[in-house]
Short mmCIF file of C-alpha atoms in Angstrom, two decimals:
data_model
loop_
_atom_site.label_atom_id
_atom_site.label_comp_id
_atom_site.label_asym_id
_atom_site.label_seq_id
_atom_site.Cartn_x
_atom_site.Cartn_y
_atom_site.Cartn_z
CA MET A 12 -205.34 -211.55 212.22
CA PRO A 13 -202.59 -212.77 214.56
CA ARG A 14 -199.24 -213.64 213.04
CA ASN A 15 -198.05 -217.19 212.90
CA SER A 16 -195.89 -217.95 215.91
CA SER A 17 -193.19 -219.19 213.56
CA ASP A 18 -192.81 -215.69 212.07
CA PRO A 19 -189.07 -214.92 212.31
CA ALA A 20 -189.91 -211.41 213.55
CA ASP A 21 -191.28 -213.01 216.72
CA ALA A 22 -188.41 -215.41 217.17
CA PRO A 23 -186.44 -214.89 220.38
CA THR A 24 -182.98 -213.43 219.94
CA SER A 25 -180.36 -216.12 220.25
CA ALA A 26 -176.60 -216.23 220.31
CA PRO A 27 -174.09 -218.53 218.63
CA GLU A 28 -172.73 -221.25 220.85
CA GLY A 29 -170.58 -219.81 223.62
CA VAL A 30 -171.95 -216.26 223.40
CA GLY A 31 -174.23 -215.01 226.16
CA VAL A 32 -175.25 -211.74 227.72
CA GLN A 33 -172.66 -208.96 227.30
CA PHE A 34 -172.06 -206.06 229.67
CA LEU A 35 -170.38 -203.16 227.89
CA THR A 36 -169.01 -200.09 229.67
CA VAL A 37 -169.37 -196.90 227.65
CA PRO A 38 -166.06 -195.01 227.28
CA ASP A 39 -166.05 -191.23 227.74
CA GLU A 40 -165.32 -190.79 224.02
CA LEU A 41 -168.80 -192.12 223.17
CA ALA A 42 -170.72 -189.96 225.63
CA GLY A 43 -173.72 -188.42 223.92
CA GLN A 44 -174.25 -191.22 221.38
CA ARG A 45 -177.76 -192.65 221.12
CA ILE A 46 -178.17 -196.19 222.44
CA ASP A 47 -179.64 -197.45 219.13
CA ASN A 48 -176.59 -196.21 217.20
CA PHE A 49 -174.26 -197.66 219.85
CA LEU A 50 -175.89 -201.08 219.44
CA GLN A 51 -175.94 -200.85 215.63
CA ALA A 52 -172.17 -200.33 215.61
CA ARG A 53 -171.59 -203.40 217.79
CA LEU A 54 -174.17 -205.79 216.39
CA LYS A 55 -173.02 -205.88 212.79
CA GLY A 56 -175.49 -207.64 210.53
CA VAL A 57 -178.43 -207.29 212.93
CA PRO A 58 -181.36 -205.43 211.29
CA ARG A 59 -182.16 -202.07 212.81
CA SER A 60 -185.75 -203.27 213.33
CA ARG A 61 -184.41 -206.05 215.60
CA ILE A 62 -182.41 -203.55 217.62
CA TYR A 63 -185.49 -201.38 218.16
CA ARG A 64 -187.44 -204.48 219.19
CA ILE A 65 -184.99 -205.61 221.87
CA LEU A 66 -184.93 -202.04 223.20
CA ARG A 67 -188.74 -201.89 223.24
CA LYS A 68 -188.98 -205.23 225.06
CA GLY A 69 -186.48 -204.15 227.70
CA GLU A 70 -183.91 -206.79 226.77
CA VAL A 71 -181.32 -204.03 226.60
CA ARG A 72 -180.65 -202.34 229.94
CA VAL A 73 -178.49 -199.36 230.85
CA ASN A 74 -177.33 -199.35 234.46
CA LYS A 75 -179.96 -202.08 235.06
CA GLY A 76 -182.80 -199.88 233.82
CA ARG A 77 -184.88 -199.87 230.64
CA VAL A 78 -184.19 -197.12 228.13
CA LYS A 79 -185.71 -195.89 224.89
CA ALA A 80 -183.94 -195.83 221.53
CA GLU A 81 -183.26 -192.08 221.80
CA TYR A 82 -181.47 -192.38 225.15
CA ARG A 83 -178.05 -190.71 224.97
CA LEU A 84 -175.28 -192.58 226.71
CA LYS A 85 -173.00 -191.20 229.39
CA GLY A 86 -169.40 -192.15 230.03
CA GLY A 87 -169.32 -195.08 232.47
CA ASP A 88 -172.81 -196.35 231.63
CA VAL A 89 -173.03 -200.15 231.70
CA VAL A 90 -175.06 -201.54 228.81
CA ARG A 91 -176.55 -205.01 229.03
CA VAL A 92 -176.75 -206.57 225.56
CA PRO A 93 -178.85 -209.77 225.33
CA PRO A 94 -177.70 -212.87 223.44
CA ILE A 95 -178.39 -212.16 219.79
CA ARG A 96 -177.29 -213.97 216.68
CA VAL A 97 -175.06 -211.79 214.52
CA SER A 98 -174.62 -212.73 210.88
CA GLU A 99 -171.04 -213.45 209.95
CA ALA A 100 -169.47 -210.27 208.61
CA PRO A 101 -167.27 -210.38 205.50
CA GLU A 102 -163.57 -210.35 206.19
CA LYS A 103 -162.35 -206.78 206.57
CA PRO A 104 -159.43 -205.58 204.45
CA VAL A 105 -156.30 -204.97 206.49
CA ALA A 106 -154.08 -201.91 206.14
CA GLY A 107 -150.68 -203.04 204.92
CA GLU A 108 -147.38 -202.10 206.55
CA GLN A 109 -146.52 -199.62 203.80
CA LEU A 110 -149.79 -197.72 204.21
CA ARG A 111 -149.39 -197.73 207.99
CA ARG A 112 -145.89 -196.27 207.71
CA VAL A 113 -147.10 -193.58 205.31
CA LEU A 114 -149.96 -192.59 207.62
CA GLU A 115 -147.81 -192.70 210.77
CA SER A 116 -145.45 -190.17 209.17
CA ALA A 117 -148.47 -188.12 207.97
CA ILE A 118 -149.86 -187.36 211.45
CA LEU A 119 -149.50 -183.59 211.85
CA PHE A 120 -151.43 -183.12 215.10
CA ASP A 121 -152.83 -185.43 217.79
CA GLU A 122 -154.14 -183.62 220.86
CA GLY A 123 -157.41 -183.09 222.68
CA GLY A 124 -159.23 -185.83 220.78
CA LEU A 125 -158.39 -184.35 217.36
CA LEU A 126 -156.16 -185.82 214.66
CA VAL A 127 -154.89 -183.85 211.66
CA VAL A 128 -153.55 -186.08 208.91
CA ASN A 129 -151.65 -185.07 205.78
CA LYS A 130 -153.63 -187.35 203.45
CA PRO A 131 -151.72 -188.57 200.39
CA ALA A 132 -153.33 -188.13 196.99
CA GLY A 133 -154.97 -191.29 195.65
CA LEU A 134 -156.20 -192.49 199.04
CA ALA A 135 -159.98 -192.32 199.50
CA VAL A 136 -161.14 -191.01 202.86
CA HIS A 137 -163.38 -194.06 203.37
CA GLY A 138 -164.16 -197.39 201.74
CA GLY A 139 -167.10 -198.00 199.40
CA SER A 140 -167.90 -197.70 195.69
CA GLY A 141 -165.15 -200.11 194.73
CA VAL A 142 -162.72 -198.88 197.41
CA ARG A 143 -161.99 -201.66 199.91
CA LEU A 144 -160.00 -199.59 202.38
CA GLY A 145 -159.94 -195.85 203.01
CA LEU A 146 -158.18 -193.46 205.35
CA ILE A 147 -160.67 -193.79 208.21
CA GLU A 148 -160.65 -197.62 208.14
CA ALA A 149 -156.85 -197.64 208.19
CA LEU A 150 -156.73 -195.19 211.12
CA ARG A 151 -159.19 -197.29 213.12
CA GLN A 152 -156.85 -200.26 212.71
CA MET A 153 -153.84 -198.15 213.69
CA TYR A 154 -155.59 -196.82 216.83
CA PRO A 155 -157.34 -199.89 218.30
CA GLN A 156 -157.29 -198.18 221.71
CA SER A 157 -159.63 -195.46 220.36
CA PRO A 158 -163.27 -196.61 220.49
CA PHE A 159 -164.29 -193.53 218.48
CA MET A 160 -162.73 -192.43 215.19
CA GLU A 161 -164.72 -190.39 212.65
CA LEU A 162 -164.03 -187.99 209.78
CA VAL A 163 -164.87 -184.38 210.58
CA HIS A 164 -165.01 -183.49 206.87
CA ARG A 165 -163.91 -185.02 203.57
CA LEU A 166 -161.35 -184.55 200.83
CA ASP A 167 -161.64 -185.82 197.28
CA ARG A 168 -159.59 -188.93 196.62
CA ASP A 169 -157.21 -187.07 194.28
CA THR A 170 -156.73 -184.15 196.72
CA SER A 171 -153.84 -184.28 199.18
CA GLY A 172 -153.33 -182.48 202.44
CA ALA A 173 -154.70 -181.72 205.89
CA ILE A 174 -157.89 -183.47 206.98
CA LEU A 175 -159.49 -183.48 210.43
CA VAL A 176 -160.40 -186.72 212.22
CA ALA A 177 -162.13 -186.77 215.62
CA ARG A 178 -161.14 -189.27 218.30
CA LYS A 179 -163.93 -188.10 220.62
CA ARG A 180 -167.61 -187.65 219.86
CA SER A 181 -167.65 -184.31 221.69
CA VAL A 182 -164.85 -183.05 219.42
CA LEU A 183 -166.66 -184.25 216.29
CA LEU A 184 -169.87 -182.43 217.22
CA HIS A 185 -168.03 -179.26 218.26
CA VAL A 186 -165.86 -178.93 215.14
CA GLN A 187 -168.69 -179.86 212.77
CA ALA A 188 -170.81 -177.13 214.41
CA GLU A 189 -167.96 -174.70 213.72
CA LEU A 190 -167.84 -175.92 210.13
CA ARG A 191 -171.58 -175.34 209.64
CA ALA A 192 -171.33 -171.88 211.21
CA GLY A 193 -168.43 -170.91 208.95
CA ARG A 194 -165.95 -170.59 211.83
CA MET A 195 -163.68 -173.42 210.69
CA GLY A 196 -161.00 -172.36 208.23
CA LYS A 197 -159.68 -174.42 205.31
CA SER A 198 -157.05 -173.14 202.88
CA TYR A 199 -156.03 -174.91 199.70
CA LEU A 200 -153.23 -174.46 197.17
CA ALA A 201 -154.30 -175.01 193.56
CA LEU A 202 -152.70 -174.59 190.16
CA ALA A 203 -155.23 -173.07 187.79
CA SER A 204 -154.68 -173.26 184.05
CA GLY A 205 -154.40 -170.00 182.14
CA LYS A 206 -154.39 -166.45 183.51
CA TRP A 207 -156.59 -166.02 186.57
CA PRO A 208 -158.52 -162.71 186.36
CA ARG A 209 -157.13 -160.18 188.83
CA SER A 210 -160.60 -159.02 189.83
CA GLN A 211 -161.90 -162.54 190.51
CA LYS A 212 -161.39 -162.78 194.28
CA LEU A 213 -164.78 -164.27 195.18
CA VAL A 214 -166.72 -166.81 193.15
CA GLU A 215 -170.41 -167.13 193.98
CA ALA A 216 -172.00 -169.78 191.78
CA PRO A 217 -174.67 -172.30 192.89
CA LEU A 218 -173.69 -175.94 192.45
CA ARG A 219 -175.80 -178.98 191.67
CA LYS A 220 -174.82 -182.64 191.52
CA ASN A 221 -175.60 -184.32 188.22
CA THR A 222 -175.37 -187.90 186.95
CA LEU A 223 -174.47 -188.48 183.30
CA LYS A 224 -175.90 -191.29 181.18
CA SER A 225 -172.64 -193.15 181.67
CA GLY A 226 -173.30 -193.13 185.42
CA GLU A 227 -170.47 -190.69 186.13
CA ARG A 228 -171.32 -188.12 188.80
CA ILE A 229 -170.29 -184.53 188.16
CA VAL A 230 -171.08 -181.14 189.69
CA VAL A 231 -172.33 -178.28 187.53
CA VAL A 232 -173.08 -174.60 188.03
CA ASP A 233 -176.87 -174.35 188.03
CA GLY A 234 -179.24 -171.62 189.17
CA GLU A 235 -181.27 -174.25 191.02
CA GLY A 236 -178.23 -175.63 192.82
CA LYS A 237 -177.04 -174.98 196.38
CA PRO A 238 -175.48 -171.58 197.15
CA SER A 239 -171.69 -171.90 196.98
CA ARG A 240 -168.91 -169.40 197.61
CA THR A 241 -165.11 -169.62 197.34
CA ARG A 242 -162.45 -166.96 197.95
CA PHE A 243 -159.43 -167.02 195.64
CA GLN A 244 -156.11 -165.19 195.94
CA VAL A 245 -153.41 -165.12 193.27
CA LEU A 246 -150.06 -166.21 194.73
CA GLU A 247 -147.85 -166.62 191.67
CA ARG A 248 -148.27 -166.34 187.91
CA PHE A 249 -146.65 -168.49 185.23
CA PRO A 250 -146.96 -168.46 181.44
CA ALA A 251 -149.03 -171.66 181.59
CA GLY A 252 -151.06 -171.10 184.73
CA THR A 253 -151.65 -169.41 188.07
CA LEU A 254 -150.93 -170.63 191.58
CA VAL A 255 -153.88 -169.62 193.75
CA ALA A 256 -154.96 -169.97 197.36
CA ALA A 257 -158.57 -171.07 197.68
CA GLU A 258 -160.78 -170.83 200.77
CA PRO A 259 -164.19 -172.48 200.45
CA ILE A 260 -166.77 -170.55 202.46
CA THR A 261 -169.36 -173.25 201.83
CA GLY A 262 -168.49 -176.94 201.61
CA ARG A 263 -169.99 -178.38 198.44
CA THR A 264 -168.67 -181.42 196.59
CA HIS A 265 -165.90 -180.48 194.09
CA GLN A 266 -166.54 -176.82 194.93
CA ILE A 267 -163.05 -175.40 194.26
CA ARG A 268 -162.66 -177.47 191.10
CA VAL A 269 -165.98 -176.40 189.59
CA HIS A 270 -165.63 -172.76 190.60
CA ALA A 271 -162.20 -172.65 188.94
CA GLN A 272 -163.74 -174.16 185.79
CA PHE A 273 -166.54 -171.58 185.97
CA VAL A 274 -163.98 -168.75 185.94
CA GLY A 275 -162.40 -170.27 182.84
CA CYS A 276 -159.26 -171.50 184.61
CA PRO A 277 -159.87 -175.20 185.42
CA LEU A 278 -157.34 -176.86 187.71
CA ALA A 279 -154.27 -178.51 186.26
CA GLY A 280 -154.43 -182.29 186.23
CA ASP A 281 -158.19 -182.48 186.89
CA PRO A 282 -159.48 -185.48 184.88
CA LYS A 283 -163.12 -184.52 185.42
CA TYR A 284 -163.36 -180.77 184.78
CA THR A 285 -160.28 -179.86 182.71
CA PRO A 286 -159.91 -180.47 178.93
CA ASP A 287 -157.52 -183.27 177.97
CA GLU A 288 -155.32 -180.96 175.89
CA VAL A 289 -154.77 -178.70 178.90
CA ASN A 290 -153.88 -181.63 181.15
CA SER A 291 -151.57 -183.01 178.46
CA ALA A 292 -149.54 -179.79 178.51
CA PHE A 293 -149.14 -179.99 182.29
CA ARG A 294 -148.20 -183.68 182.10
CA GLU A 295 -145.23 -182.65 179.96
CA LEU A 296 -144.15 -180.53 182.93
CA GLY A 297 -144.26 -183.61 185.18
CA LEU A 298 -147.73 -183.25 186.69
CA LYS A 299 -149.25 -186.69 187.21
CA ARG A 300 -152.23 -185.81 189.42
CA LEU A 301 -154.75 -183.12 190.31
CA PHE A 302 -152.93 -180.04 191.60
CA LEU A 303 -155.10 -179.39 194.65
CA HIS A 304 -153.72 -179.54 198.18
CA SER A 305 -155.35 -178.84 201.56
CA ALA A 306 -152.60 -176.61 202.91
CA GLU A 307 -154.02 -175.51 206.27
CA VAL A 308 -156.93 -176.18 208.63
CA ARG A 309 -158.04 -173.98 211.53
CA CYS A 310 -160.58 -174.67 214.27
CA THR A 311 -161.03 -174.65 218.04
CA LEU A 312 -161.32 -177.55 220.46
CA PRO A 313 -164.25 -177.81 222.90
CA ASP A 314 -162.06 -176.27 225.63
CA GLY A 315 -161.62 -173.13 223.50
CA ARG A 316 -158.04 -173.85 222.43
CA ALA A 317 -157.30 -172.62 218.89
CA VAL A 318 -155.75 -175.15 216.50
CA SER A 319 -154.00 -174.20 213.25
CA VAL A 320 -152.13 -176.89 211.34
CA ALA A 321 -150.30 -176.56 208.02
CA ALA A 322 -149.57 -179.44 205.65
CA PRO A 323 -146.45 -179.07 203.47
CA LEU A 324 -146.91 -179.24 199.71
CA PRO A 325 -146.04 -182.76 198.43
CA GLU A 326 -142.71 -183.04 196.66
CA GLU A 327 -144.33 -184.07 193.35
CA LEU A 328 -146.27 -180.78 193.27
CA GLU A 329 -143.28 -178.70 194.39
CA VAL A 330 -141.29 -180.13 191.49
CA VAL A 331 -143.99 -178.96 189.05
CA LEU A 332 -143.82 -175.41 190.44
CA GLN A 333 -140.03 -175.41 190.13
CA GLY A 334 -140.40 -176.47 186.51
CA LEU A 335 -142.90 -173.67 185.85
CA ARG A 336 -140.57 -171.11 187.43
CA GLY A 337 -137.74 -172.25 185.20
CA ALA A 338 -139.83 -172.29 182.02
#
């Protein structure tokens, strides 16, 4: 049975008053991106089904020719975008001057299409789930000249330190491939409660995400979880805890935190995996946050250049260590 001609799915795409055909030149940073994803990013509010339809009908042209949705763009391609009504997007939150100043001073490396940022604790890496503005949204506002800006990996909101951000798609794909292959290095500093066992240099415990009745999401050690491995090295011992270096071999959510808990030495200041009485004792020493810091990241750029960037320990964590040494 034919559809009614008034079906909105058959309606021609139309533009708000004053908006017509657009011709967009693809920057080199976006080379390799699929045309459907390129359009989705620029036609906010337009259903993906509509984007596939205008591609199928040939209303979108690349260098004057028809292309399929899986076509991968090249730098310099000229994309014809037909008039199409875009629903009004909600007003985006704006990064304030204080946050901009903090992030400007936190840039540790900016070369070859790769940013390394010393993320402050308390800042989410991206918006969502009640967070209006995250690190990546703030960076996109700070670098309006960069058409591409994506997280290479993530850090928990309460974790500080070095995080990689790609300013070129080719860099993102290259470094993420290194990450999957285990060639990218990440070193953390963590304060574990109690006495870390001398023999516990490698923790191999499968991890599974779990949702409690309250709706809180936690990670647990479970035989049916994903294989997870973390190397630990004791750096300094105190009566109340142990400063350790942690290198995650796999990249599971909350991996270092849960593996430390599994050993019996949960991280100081961890509100999710450490008992309240343990955290209370560390609060008396001045610790007001999770003691977990991304201290160093190592990778290579697509041209083969090796990159190694260290992020200094925040002053509020250094003060805690000084207090432990004087105890």
